[in-house]
C-alpha atoms as a printed R data frame, in Angstrom:
    type eleno elety resid chain resno       x       y       z
1   ATOM     1    CA   MET     A     1 -38.259 -11.800  -9.139
2   ATOM     2    CA   LEU     A     2 -35.265 -10.297 -10.913
3   ATOM     3    CA   ARG     A     3 -33.180 -10.382  -7.687
4   ATOM     4    CA   ASP     A     4 -34.116 -13.998  -6.937
5   ATOM     5    CA   ALA     A     5 -33.287 -15.096 -10.534
6   ATOM     6    CA   VAL     A     6 -29.907 -13.335 -10.613
7   ATOM     7    CA   ARG     A     7 -29.000 -14.503  -7.116
8   ATOM     8    CA   ALA     A     8 -29.850 -18.168  -8.009
9   ATOM     9    CA   LEU     A     9 -27.777 -17.907 -11.176
10  ATOM    10    CA   ALA     A    10 -24.894 -16.181  -9.399
11  ATOM    11    CA   GLU     A    11 -24.804 -18.787  -6.628
12  ATOM    12    CA   ALA     A    12 -25.020 -21.749  -9.037
13  ATOM    13    CA   LYS     A    13 -22.874 -20.609 -11.957
14  ATOM    14    CA   ILE     A    14 -20.559 -17.804 -10.735
15  ATOM    15    CA   ALA     A    15 -19.810 -18.342  -7.006
16  ATOM    16    CA   PRO     A    16 -18.207 -21.809  -7.499
17  ATOM    17    CA   TYR     A    17 -15.446 -20.262  -9.644
18  ATOM    18    CA   ALA     A    18 -14.897 -16.962  -7.743
19  ATOM    19    CA   ALA     A    19 -11.961 -18.192  -5.593
20  ATOM    20    CA   ALA     A    20 -10.178 -19.801  -8.555
21  ATOM    21    CA   VAL     A    21 -10.765 -16.747 -10.799
22  ATOM    22    CA   ASP     A    22  -9.074 -14.641  -8.102
23  ATOM    23    CA   GLU     A    23  -6.259 -17.102  -7.329
24  ATOM    24    CA   GLU     A    24  -5.388 -17.627 -10.975
25  ATOM    25    CA   ALA     A    25  -6.082 -13.997 -11.979
26  ATOM    26    CA   ARG     A    26  -8.023 -15.227 -14.984
27  ATOM    27    CA   PHE     A    27 -11.046 -13.845 -16.840
28  ATOM    28    CA   PRO     A    28 -14.311 -15.342 -15.429
29  ATOM    29    CA   GLN     A    29 -15.372 -17.026 -18.677
30  ATOM    30    CA   GLU     A    30 -17.909 -19.209 -16.794
31  ATOM    31    CA   ALA     A    31 -19.562 -16.044 -15.521
32  ATOM    32    CA   LEU     A    32 -19.694 -14.435 -19.014
33  ATOM    33    CA   ASP     A    33 -21.159 -17.651 -20.482
34  ATOM    34    CA   ALA     A    34 -23.798 -17.848 -17.735
35  ATOM    35    CA   LEU     A    35 -24.719 -14.144 -17.941
36  ATOM    36    CA   THR     A    36 -24.904 -14.150 -21.722
37  ATOM    37    CA   ALA     A    37 -27.005 -17.365 -21.780
38  ATOM    38    CA   ASN     A    38 -29.510 -15.620 -19.454
39  ATOM    39    CA   ASP     A    39 -29.365 -12.277 -21.221
40  ATOM    40    CA   LEU     A    40 -27.833 -10.594 -18.163
41  ATOM    41    CA   HIS     A    41 -24.454  -9.534 -19.614
42  ATOM    42    CA   ALA     A    42 -25.709  -6.126 -20.918
43  ATOM    43    CA   VAL     A    43 -29.249  -5.756 -19.598
44  ATOM    44    CA   HIS     A    44 -29.275  -1.977 -20.250
45  ATOM    45    CA   VAL     A    45 -29.359  -2.277 -24.017
46  ATOM    46    CA   PRO     A    46 -32.740  -1.034 -25.319
47  ATOM    47    CA   GLU     A    47 -35.195  -3.555 -26.806
48  ATOM    48    CA   GLU     A    48 -35.066  -2.020 -30.279
49  ATOM    49    CA   TYR     A    49 -31.491  -3.270 -30.630
50  ATOM    50    CA   GLY     A    50 -32.326  -6.727 -29.330
51  ATOM    51    CA   GLY     A    51 -31.506  -5.934 -25.682
52  ATOM    52    CA   ALA     A    52 -33.379  -6.667 -22.478
53  ATOM    53    CA   GLY     A    53 -34.267  -2.965 -22.115
54  ATOM    54    CA   ALA     A    54 -33.673  -3.014 -18.341
55  ATOM    55    CA   ASP     A    55 -33.948   0.322 -16.550
56  ATOM    56    CA   ALA     A    56 -31.181   1.752 -14.363
57  ATOM    57    CA   LEU     A    57 -32.555   0.126 -11.150
58  ATOM    58    CA   ALA     A    58 -32.853  -3.333 -12.745
59  ATOM    59    CA   THR     A    59 -29.244  -2.951 -14.002
60  ATOM    60    CA   VAL     A    60 -28.113  -2.048 -10.442
61  ATOM    61    CA   ILE     A    61 -29.809  -5.118  -9.010
62  ATOM    62    CA   VAL     A    62 -28.088  -7.385 -11.516
63  ATOM    63    CA   ILE     A    63 -24.659  -5.913 -10.767
64  ATOM    64    CA   GLU     A    64 -25.264  -6.002  -6.995
65  ATOM    65    CA   GLU     A    65 -26.258  -9.685  -7.026
66  ATOM    66    CA   VAL     A    66 -23.344 -10.746  -9.162
67  ATOM    67    CA   ALA     A    67 -20.894  -8.656  -7.030
68  ATOM    68    CA   ARG     A    68 -22.232 -10.343  -3.892
69  ATOM    69    CA   VAL     A    69 -20.454 -13.585  -4.998
70  ATOM    70    CA   CYS     A    70 -17.697 -12.295  -7.385
71  ATOM    71    CA   ALA     A    71 -16.715  -8.658  -7.862
72  ATOM    72    CA   SER     A    72 -14.654  -9.448 -10.981
73  ATOM    73    CA   SER     A    73 -17.709 -10.958 -12.714
74  ATOM    74    CA   SER     A    74 -19.928  -7.977 -11.846
75  ATOM    75    CA   LEU     A    75 -17.667  -5.865 -14.109
76  ATOM    76    CA   ILE     A    76 -19.105  -7.709 -17.126
77  ATOM    77    CA   PRO     A    77 -22.572  -6.062 -17.002
78  ATOM    78    CA   ALA     A    78 -21.153  -2.826 -15.369
79  ATOM    79    CA   VAL     A    79 -18.436  -2.168 -17.982
80  ATOM    80    CA   ASN     A    80 -20.667  -3.178 -20.861
81  ATOM    81    CA   LYS     A    81 -22.897  -0.299 -19.675
82  ATOM    82    CA   LEU     A    82 -19.929   2.042 -19.162
83  ATOM    83    CA   GLY     A    83 -18.431   1.357 -22.576
84  ATOM    84    CA   SER     A    84 -21.667   1.501 -24.576
85  ATOM    85    CA   LEU     A    85 -23.550   4.278 -22.801
86  ATOM    86    CA   PRO     A    86 -21.757   7.042 -24.755
87  ATOM    87    CA   VAL     A    87 -23.135   5.490 -27.937
88  ATOM    88    CA   ILE     A    88 -26.648   5.247 -26.444
89  ATOM    89    CA   LEU     A    89 -26.483   8.863 -25.124
90  ATOM    90    CA   SER     A    90 -24.848  10.613 -28.103
91  ATOM    91    CA   GLY     A    91 -24.394   8.223 -31.035
92  ATOM    92    CA   SER     A    92 -26.204   8.356 -34.340
93  ATOM    93    CA   GLU     A    93 -28.994   5.862 -34.963
94  ATOM    94    CA   ALA     A    94 -26.736   3.988 -37.458
95  ATOM    95    CA   LEU     A    95 -23.992   3.762 -34.824
96  ATOM    96    CA   LYS     A    96 -26.441   2.491 -32.189
97  ATOM    97    CA   LYS     A    97 -27.738  -0.222 -34.548
98  ATOM    98    CA   LYS     A    98 -24.261  -1.208 -35.550
99  ATOM    99    CA   TYR     A    99 -22.852  -1.671 -32.085
100 ATOM   100    CA   MET     A   100 -25.754  -2.234 -29.644
101 ATOM   101    CA   THR     A   101 -27.029  -5.169 -31.617
102 ATOM   102    CA   PRO     A   102 -23.885  -7.363 -31.321
103 ATOM   103    CA   LEU     A   103 -23.548  -6.228 -27.641
104 ATOM   104    CA   ALA     A   104 -27.133  -7.375 -26.910
105 ATOM   105    CA   LYS     A   105 -26.491 -10.730 -28.661
106 ATOM   106    CA   GLY     A   106 -23.369 -11.358 -26.670
107 ATOM   107    CA   ASP     A   107 -21.079 -11.123 -29.723
108 ATOM   108    CA   GLY     A   108 -18.682  -8.706 -27.990
109 ATOM   109    CA   MET     A   109 -18.145  -6.704 -24.836
110 ATOM   110    CA   PHE     A   110 -17.662  -2.953 -24.683
111 ATOM   111    CA   SER     A   111 -14.866  -1.121 -22.813
112 ATOM   112    CA   TYR     A   112 -14.366   2.597 -21.988
113 ATOM   113    CA   CYS     A   113 -11.091   4.339 -22.776
114 ATOM   114    CA   LEU     A   114 -10.787   7.688 -20.974
115 ATOM   115    CA   SER     A   115  -7.804   7.508 -18.580
116 ATOM   116    CA   GLU     A   116  -4.217   7.812 -19.736
117 ATOM   117    CA   PRO     A   117  -0.797   7.423 -17.989
118 ATOM   118    CA   ASP     A   118  -0.738  11.184 -17.290
119 ATOM   119    CA   ALA     A   119  -4.507  11.894 -17.311
120 ATOM   120    CA   GLY     A   120  -6.365  10.207 -14.508
121 ATOM   121    CA   SER     A   121  -8.487  12.498 -12.300
122 ATOM   122    CA   ASP     A   122  -7.562  15.275 -14.792
123 ATOM   123    CA   ALA     A   123  -9.094  13.438 -17.738
124 ATOM   124    CA   ALA     A   124  -9.218  16.648 -19.797
125 ATOM   125    CA   GLY     A   125  -5.414  16.605 -19.899
126 ATOM   126    CA   MET     A   126  -5.396  13.623 -22.225
127 ATOM   127    CA   LYS     A   127  -2.898  13.413 -25.074
128 ATOM   128    CA   THR     A   128  -4.411  10.762 -27.399
129 ATOM   129    CA   ARG     A   129  -4.913  12.474 -30.745
130 ATOM   130    CA   ALA     A   130  -7.486  11.918 -33.501
131 ATOM   131    CA   VAL     A   131  -6.603  13.674 -36.769
132 ATOM   132    CA   ARG     A   132  -9.093  13.997 -39.623
133 ATOM   133    CA   ASP     A   133  -7.860  12.533 -42.872
134 ATOM   134    CA   GLY     A   134 -10.448  12.661 -45.653
135 ATOM   135    CA   ASP     A   135 -13.402  10.530 -44.632
136 ATOM   136    CA   ALA     A   136 -11.429   8.957 -41.773
137 ATOM   137    CA   TYR     A   137  -9.766   9.788 -38.451
138 ATOM   138    CA   VAL     A   138  -6.351   8.558 -37.494
139 ATOM   139    CA   LEU     A   139  -5.857   7.813 -33.769
140 ATOM   140    CA   ASN     A   140  -2.567   7.766 -31.872
141 ATOM   141    CA   GLY     A   141  -2.044   7.406 -28.148
142 ATOM   142    CA   VAL     A   142  -2.099   5.209 -25.025
143 ATOM   143    CA   LYS     A   143  -5.091   4.579 -22.754
144 ATOM   144    CA   ARG     A   144  -4.406   3.160 -19.242
145 ATOM   145    CA   TRP     A   145  -6.517   1.269 -16.661
146 ATOM   146    CA   ILE     A   146  -8.906  -0.063 -19.297
147 ATOM   147    CA   THR     A   147 -11.192  -2.692 -17.733
148 ATOM   148    CA   ASN     A   148 -11.655  -5.900 -19.781
149 ATOM   149    CA   ALA     A   149  -9.165  -4.629 -22.388
150 ATOM   150    CA   GLY     A   150  -8.197  -7.394 -24.757
151 ATOM   151    CA   GLU     A   151 -11.374  -9.274 -23.942
152 ATOM   152    CA   SER     A   152 -13.782  -6.631 -25.311
153 ATOM   153    CA   GLU     A   153 -14.437  -6.313 -29.025
154 ATOM   154    CA   PHE     A   154 -15.550  -2.640 -28.862
155 ATOM   155    CA   TYR     A   155 -13.937   0.397 -27.249
156 ATOM   156    CA   THR     A   156 -15.292   3.917 -26.704
157 ATOM   157    CA   VAL     A   157 -12.152   5.999 -27.046
158 ATOM   158    CA   MET     A   158 -11.830   9.713 -26.077
159 ATOM   159    CA   ALA     A   159  -9.248  11.569 -28.124
160 ATOM   160    CA   VAL     A   160  -8.233  15.223 -28.748
161 ATOM   161    CA   THR     A   161  -9.422  16.497 -32.083
162 ATOM   162    CA   ASP     A   162  -8.600  20.228 -31.322
163 ATOM   163    CA   PRO     A   163  -5.687  20.716 -28.837
164 ATOM   164    CA   THR     A   164  -6.444  24.473 -28.471
165 ATOM   165    CA   LYS     A   165  -9.834  23.855 -26.774
166 ATOM   166    CA   ARG     A   166  -8.872  21.569 -23.825
167 ATOM   167    CA   SER     A   167 -12.081  19.673 -22.788
168 ATOM   168    CA   LYS     A   168 -14.067  21.168 -25.648
169 ATOM   169    CA   GLY     A   169 -11.542  19.804 -28.121
170 ATOM   170    CA   ILE     A   170 -12.152  16.166 -27.174
171 ATOM   171    CA   SER     A   171 -14.218  13.786 -29.305
172 ATOM   172    CA   ALA     A   172 -15.435  10.273 -28.786
173 ATOM   173    CA   PHE     A   173 -15.025   7.328 -31.194
174 ATOM   174    CA   VAL     A   174 -15.852   3.611 -31.409
175 ATOM   175    CA   VAL     A   175 -12.706   1.572 -31.988
176 ATOM   176    CA   GLU     A   176 -12.871  -2.157 -32.701
177 ATOM   177    CA   LYS     A   177 -10.386  -4.650 -31.378
178 ATOM   178    CA   SER     A   178  -9.737  -5.851 -34.952
179 ATOM   179    CA   ASP     A   179  -8.820  -2.367 -36.244
180 ATOM   180    CA   GLU     A   180  -5.297  -2.270 -37.571
181 ATOM   181    CA   GLY     A   181  -2.921  -0.646 -35.052
182 ATOM   182    CA   VAL     A   182  -4.839  -1.602 -31.923
183 ATOM   183    CA   SER     A   183  -2.865  -3.566 -29.379
184 ATOM   184    CA   PHE     A   184  -2.776  -4.185 -25.592
185 ATOM   185    CA   GLY     A   185  -0.276  -4.116 -22.766
186 ATOM   186    CA   ALA     A   186   0.325  -6.887 -20.273
187 ATOM   187    CA   PRO     A   187  -2.449  -7.277 -17.649
188 ATOM   188    CA   GLU     A   188  -1.802  -5.171 -14.540
189 ATOM   189    CA   LYS     A   189  -0.960  -7.106 -11.369
190 ATOM   190    CA   LYS     A   190  -3.640  -5.848  -9.024
191 ATOM   191    CA   LEU     A   191  -4.660  -6.007  -5.342
192 ATOM   192    CA   GLY     A   192  -8.208  -7.081  -6.167
193 ATOM   193    CA   ILE     A   193 -10.727  -7.688  -9.039
194 ATOM   194    CA   LYS     A   194  -8.020  -9.994 -10.384
195 ATOM   195    CA   GLY     A   195 -10.468 -11.767 -12.680
196 ATOM   196    CA   SER     A   196 -11.169  -8.590 -14.633
197 ATOM   197    CA   PRO     A   197  -8.163  -7.835 -16.875
198 ATOM   198    CA   THR     A   198  -6.914  -4.244 -16.685
199 ATOM   199    CA   ARG     A   199  -4.561  -3.353 -19.500
200 ATOM   200    CA   GLU     A   200  -3.215  -0.443 -21.532
201 ATOM   201    CA   VAL     A   201  -4.697   0.067 -25.007
202 ATOM   202    CA   TYR     A   202  -2.168   1.239 -27.672
203 ATOM   203    CA   LEU     A   203  -3.470   3.076 -30.683
204 ATOM   204    CA   ASP     A   204  -0.836   3.220 -33.384
205 ATOM   205    CA   ASN     A   205  -2.026   5.059 -36.537
206 ATOM   206    CA   VAL     A   206  -5.434   3.443 -36.106
207 ATOM   207    CA   ARG     A   207  -7.570   4.622 -39.086
208 ATOM   208    CA   ILE     A   208 -11.286   4.478 -38.608
209 ATOM   209    CA   PRO     A   209 -14.195   5.778 -40.653
210 ATOM   210    CA   ALA     A   210 -15.388   9.243 -39.657
211 ATOM   211    CA   ASP     A   211 -18.906   7.890 -39.043
212 ATOM   212    CA   ARG     A   212 -17.522   6.073 -36.011
213 ATOM   213    CA   MET     A   213 -17.383   9.406 -34.157
214 ATOM   214    CA   ILE     A   214 -19.887   9.450 -31.306
215 ATOM   215    CA   GLY     A   215 -21.893  12.708 -31.559
216 ATOM   216    CA   GLU     A   216 -20.430  15.892 -32.916
217 ATOM   217    CA   GLU     A   217 -16.717  16.762 -32.930
218 ATOM   218    CA   GLY     A   218 -15.723  18.392 -29.596
219 ATOM   219    CA   THR     A   219 -18.606  16.838 -27.603
220 ATOM   220    CA   GLY     A   220 -16.674  13.764 -26.388
221 ATOM   221    CA   PHE     A   221 -15.641  15.044 -23.013
222 ATOM   222    CA   ALA     A   222 -19.222  16.186 -22.190
223 ATOM   223    CA   THR     A   223 -20.456  12.723 -23.288
224 ATOM   224    CA   ALA     A   224 -17.817  11.065 -21.078
225 ATOM   225    CA   MET     A   225 -18.904  13.070 -17.990
226 ATOM   226    CA   LYS     A   226 -22.585  12.562 -18.705
227 ATOM   227    CA   THR     A   227 -21.869   8.803 -18.999
228 ATOM   228    CA   LEU     A   228 -20.159   8.756 -15.580
229 ATOM   229    CA   ASP     A   229 -23.175  10.448 -13.950
230 ATOM   230    CA   HIS     A   230 -25.114   7.321 -14.834
231 ATOM   231    CA   THR     A   231 -22.383   4.656 -14.477
232 ATOM   232    CA   ARG     A   232 -21.011   5.704 -11.062
233 ATOM   233    CA   ILE     A   233 -24.259   4.231  -9.790
234 ATOM   234    CA   THR     A   234 -23.172   0.837 -11.158
235 ATOM   235    CA   ILE     A   235 -19.961   1.085  -9.060
236 ATOM   236    CA   ALA     A   236 -22.175   1.924  -6.046
237 ATOM   237    CA   ALA     A   237 -24.121  -1.240  -6.876
238 ATOM   238    CA   GLN     A   238 -20.881  -3.277  -7.130
239 ATOM   239    CA   ALA     A   239 -19.679  -1.920  -3.743
240 ATOM   240    CA   LEU     A   240 -23.065  -2.650  -2.257
241 ATOM   241    CA   GLY     A   241 -22.959  -6.304  -3.504
242 ATOM   242    CA   ILE     A   242 -19.453  -6.860  -2.172
243 ATOM   243    CA   ALA     A   243 -20.463  -5.471   1.248
244 ATOM   244    CA   GLN     A   244 -23.586  -7.584   1.346
245 ATOM   245    CA   GLY     A   245 -21.610 -10.737   0.445
246 ATOM   246    CA   ALA     A   246 -19.161 -10.029   3.255
247 ATOM   247    CA   LEU     A   247 -21.937  -9.417   5.811
248 ATOM   248    CA   ASP     A   248 -23.810 -12.596   4.767
249 ATOM   249    CA   TYR     A   249 -20.697 -14.743   5.129
250 ATOM   250    CA   ALA     A   250 -19.679 -13.163   8.499
251 ATOM   251    CA   LYS     A   251 -23.202 -13.546   9.851
252 ATOM   252    CA   GLY     A   252 -23.156 -17.262   9.140
253 ATOM   253    CA   TYR     A   253 -19.653 -17.659  10.544
254 ATOM   254    CA   VAL     A   254 -20.317 -15.995  13.901
255 ATOM   255    CA   GLN     A   255 -23.355 -18.229  14.544
256 ATOM   256    CA   GLU     A   256 -21.190 -21.355  14.088
257 ATOM   257    CA   ARG     A   257 -17.953 -20.261  15.661
258 ATOM   258    CA   LYS     A   258 -17.880 -21.061  19.422
259 ATOM   259    CA   GLN     A   259 -15.601 -19.480  22.014
260 ATOM   260    CA   PHE     A   260 -15.999 -19.483  25.779
261 ATOM   261    CA   GLY     A   261 -18.648 -22.149  25.432
262 ATOM   262    CA   LYS     A   262 -21.073 -20.230  23.203
263 ATOM   263    CA   PRO     A   263 -21.409 -18.880  19.604
264 ATOM   264    CA   ILE     A   264 -19.542 -15.629  19.260
265 ATOM   265    CA   ALA     A   265 -22.783 -14.189  17.824
266 ATOM   266    CA   ASP     A   266 -24.060 -14.177  21.418
267 ATOM   267    CA   PHE     A   267 -21.414 -11.539  22.431
268 ATOM   268    CA   GLN     A   268 -22.628  -7.972  22.424
269 ATOM   269    CA   GLY     A   269 -19.388  -6.615  20.892
270 ATOM   270    CA   VAL     A   270 -19.923  -8.873  17.830
271 ATOM   271    CA   GLN     A   271 -23.656  -8.046  17.646
272 ATOM   272    CA   PHE     A   272 -22.867  -4.245  17.592
273 ATOM   273    CA   MET     A   273 -20.440  -4.744  14.707
274 ATOM   274    CA   LEU     A   274 -23.022  -6.738  12.687
275 ATOM   275    CA   ALA     A   275 -25.712  -4.191  13.432
276 ATOM   276    CA   ASP     A   276 -23.492  -1.335  12.173
277 ATOM   277    CA   MET     A   277 -22.523  -3.252   9.096
278 ATOM   278    CA   ALA     A   278 -26.164  -4.026   8.200
279 ATOM   279    CA   MET     A   279 -27.312  -0.437   8.944
280 ATOM   280    CA   LYS     A   280 -24.644   1.104   6.717
281 ATOM   281    CA   ILE     A   281 -25.322  -1.352   3.930
282 ATOM   282    CA   GLU     A   282 -28.981  -0.499   4.030
283 ATOM   283    CA   ALA     A   283 -28.246   3.244   3.927
284 ATOM   284    CA   ALA     A   284 -25.947   2.614   0.908
285 ATOM   285    CA   ARG     A   285 -28.616   0.592  -0.772
286 ATOM   286    CA   GLN     A   286 -31.305   3.276  -0.383
287 ATOM   287    CA   LEU     A   287 -28.910   5.910  -1.727
288 ATOM   288    CA   THR     A   288 -27.881   3.770  -4.667
289 ATOM   289    CA   TYR     A   289 -31.462   2.753  -5.627
290 ATOM   290    CA   ALA     A   290 -32.651   6.375  -5.308
291 ATOM   291    CA   ALA     A   291 -29.764   7.461  -7.577
292 ATOM   292    CA   ALA     A   292 -30.691   4.700 -10.066
293 ATOM   293    CA   ALA     A   293 -34.252   6.045 -10.208
294 ATOM   294    CA   LYS     A   294 -32.846   9.519 -10.835
295 ATOM   295    CA   SER     A   295 -30.617   8.106 -13.594
296 ATOM   296    CA   GLU     A   296 -33.640   6.588 -15.247
297 ATOM   297    CA   ARG     A   297 -35.627   9.848 -15.074
298 ATOM   298    CA   GLY     A   298 -32.613  12.047 -15.921
299 ATOM   299    CA   ASP     A   299 -33.296  14.221 -12.864
300 ATOM   300    CA   ALA     A   300 -31.442  17.548 -12.574
301 ATOM   301    CA   ASP     A   301 -29.655  16.484  -9.361
302 ATOM   302    CA   LEU     A   302 -28.333  13.221 -10.856
303 ATOM   303    CA   THR     A   303 -24.664  14.415 -10.838
304 ATOM   304    CA   PHE     A   304 -24.787  14.961  -7.100
305 ATOM   305    CA   GLN     A   305 -26.781  11.798  -6.318
306 ATOM   306    CA   GLY     A   306 -24.602   9.552  -8.523
307 ATOM   307    CA   ALA     A   307 -21.417  10.819  -6.898
308 ATOM   308    CA   ALA     A   308 -22.926  10.520  -3.424
309 ATOM   309    CA   ALA     A   309 -24.079   6.958  -4.015
310 ATOM   310    CA   LYS     A   310 -20.737   5.824  -5.413
311 ATOM   311    CA   CYS     A   311 -18.730   7.586  -2.692
312 ATOM   312    CA   PHE     A   312 -20.870   6.435   0.241
313 ATOM   313    CA   ALA     A   313 -21.386   2.808  -0.946
314 ATOM   314    CA   SER     A   314 -17.685   2.297  -1.689
315 ATOM   315    CA   ASP     A   315 -16.623   3.695   1.703
316 ATOM   316    CA   VAL     A   316 -19.185   1.382   3.311
317 ATOM   317    CA   ALA     A   317 -17.896  -1.617   1.332
318 ATOM   318    CA   MET     A   318 -14.332  -0.995   2.493
319 ATOM   319    CA   GLU     A   319 -15.485  -0.650   6.123
320 ATOM   320    CA   VAL     A   320 -17.844  -3.637   6.073
321 ATOM   321    CA   THR     A   321 -15.346  -5.999   4.388
322 ATOM   322    CA   THR     A   322 -12.621  -4.998   6.857
323 ATOM   323    CA   ASP     A   323 -15.005  -5.696   9.722
324 ATOM   324    CA   ALA     A   324 -15.926  -9.061   8.182
325 ATOM   325    CA   VAL     A   325 -12.279 -10.058   8.133
326 ATOM   326    CA   GLN     A   326 -12.066  -9.008  11.790
327 ATOM   327    CA   LEU     A   327 -15.101 -11.112  12.719
328 ATOM   328    CA   LEU     A   328 -13.503 -14.212  11.246
329 ATOM   329    CA   GLY     A   329 -10.280 -13.515  13.180
330 ATOM   330    CA   GLY     A   330  -7.285 -15.412  11.909
331 ATOM   331    CA   TYR     A   331  -9.442 -17.346   9.444
332 ATOM   332    CA   GLY     A   332 -10.563 -14.066   7.870
333 ATOM   333    CA   TYR     A   333  -6.959 -13.318   6.948
334 ATOM   334    CA   THR     A   334  -6.531 -16.506   4.952
335 ATOM   335    CA   ARG     A   335  -7.489 -17.236   1.377
336 ATOM   336    CA   ASP     A   336  -9.497 -20.290   2.486
337 ATOM   337    CA   TYR     A   337 -12.355 -17.883   3.286
338 ATOM   338    CA   PRO     A   338 -13.855 -15.360   0.890
339 ATOM   339    CA   VAL     A   339 -13.863 -12.268   3.065
340 ATOM   340    CA   GLU     A   340 -10.232 -11.350   2.445
341 ATOM   341    CA   ARG     A   341 -10.882 -11.386  -1.309
342 ATOM   342    CA   MET     A   342 -13.944  -9.184  -0.732
343 ATOM   343    CA   MET     A   343 -11.844  -6.780   1.251
344 ATOM   344    CA   ARG     A   344  -9.255  -6.586  -1.543
345 ATOM   345    CA   ASP     A   345 -11.981  -6.189  -4.162
346 ATOM   346    CA   ALA     A   346 -13.768  -3.466  -2.202
347 ATOM   347    CA   LYS     A   347 -10.747  -1.118  -2.301
348 ATOM   348    CA   ILE     A   348 -11.007  -0.411  -6.080
349 ATOM   349    CA   THR     A   349 -14.572   0.892  -5.674
350 ATOM   350    CA   GLN     A   350 -13.157   3.855  -3.859
351 ATOM   351    CA   ILE     A   351 -10.768   4.562  -6.768
352 ATOM   352    CA   TYR     A   352 -12.177   3.971 -10.212
353 ATOM   353    CA   GLU     A   353 -14.806   5.948 -12.104
354 ATOM   354    CA   GLY     A   354 -13.497   8.894 -10.157
355 ATOM   355    CA   THR     A   355 -11.731   8.637  -6.822
356 ATOM   356    CA   ASN     A   356 -13.834   9.362  -3.712
357 ATOM   357    CA   GLN     A   357 -11.887  12.615  -3.346
358 ATOM   358    CA   VAL     A   358 -13.046  13.604  -6.827
359 ATOM   359    CA   GLN     A   359 -16.585  12.463  -5.967
360 ATOM   360    CA   ARG     A   360 -16.552  14.936  -3.074
361 ATOM   361    CA   ILE     A   361 -15.469  17.719  -5.405
362 ATOM   362    CA   VAL     A   362 -18.293  16.751  -7.798
363 ATOM   363    CA   MET     A   363 -20.812  16.788  -4.915
364 ATOM   364    CA   ALA     A   364 -19.514  20.165  -3.593
365 ATOM   365    CA   ARG     A   365 -19.916  21.708  -7.064
366 ATOM   366    CA   ASN     A   366 -23.454  20.269  -7.471
367 ATOM   367    CA   LEU     A   367 -24.948  20.787  -4.049
368 ATOM   368    CA   PRO     A   368 -28.739  20.397  -4.290
């Protein structure tokens, strides 16, 4: 029922704008409005804060179905979870009430600020500082590659509170867009997901109350890593949706396109490509859904399974979208058809929330 409802909404209210959102590199406001109106913009927020209280699998299905028609729009529910999960996992009850309630209502999105210009895969090498000053902290630094930056009202920011302790000297904070000293860089000009703004976040003597720290001082990096164990699965879901959208489109096309007097779907070479695409998507789906169930239960092997789902599903998405472009021939290479956009959008799923090389390191260190 959930899948049918989200698919119907996505096809009616999000798909019609997907090409224009990509072409104009603009935020998919129509998608945000439709998702918020149907309480699908942040389904993971627990019911006690006014949220839908969706479990990890339901969240995955929402993201998958939105990504099937528009990858940029799927980053609304995905990044709302990424940005707010540190608060849910480690925040005080007062902090949860303060920030989960407006998120659930649709009064503001949540972004996640971990990466920096010189700290990508090596996130523990960050330089953003948070210095205690009475009952406040003062933050200074630059965060890079921040999804939905400038659009979101709330930001989970990782900053160094004790430079002598490397990862154990990092703390997490909630910063608001309206805080004095917060500003944003120009949107990055990207290969794909052009409808989701990616910008730098500048923190210039941003003074915030000490009670906006998420968890204890020095626990920010651990919270960040724990968050990614859960949210990598949402990227797997996004990749899965992109791949499914590409297969669905290619399948329809090959049945209509005639060459040598018959539909190209009748040729064995084409059939084998479609069979491989469908088989790999199904394998990715099973891995992703199983990881979502583990996320919900908090299983001991979640770190391995989350990394495996993200890595496998994103590799599949890149392969399937590339094959979809091939199946459409010259038409696939034009912007008149959606598969070239899907191919461009798929690429980022192999890079963000930990590159697939990093995922393999994570898996190797957490072999079941």
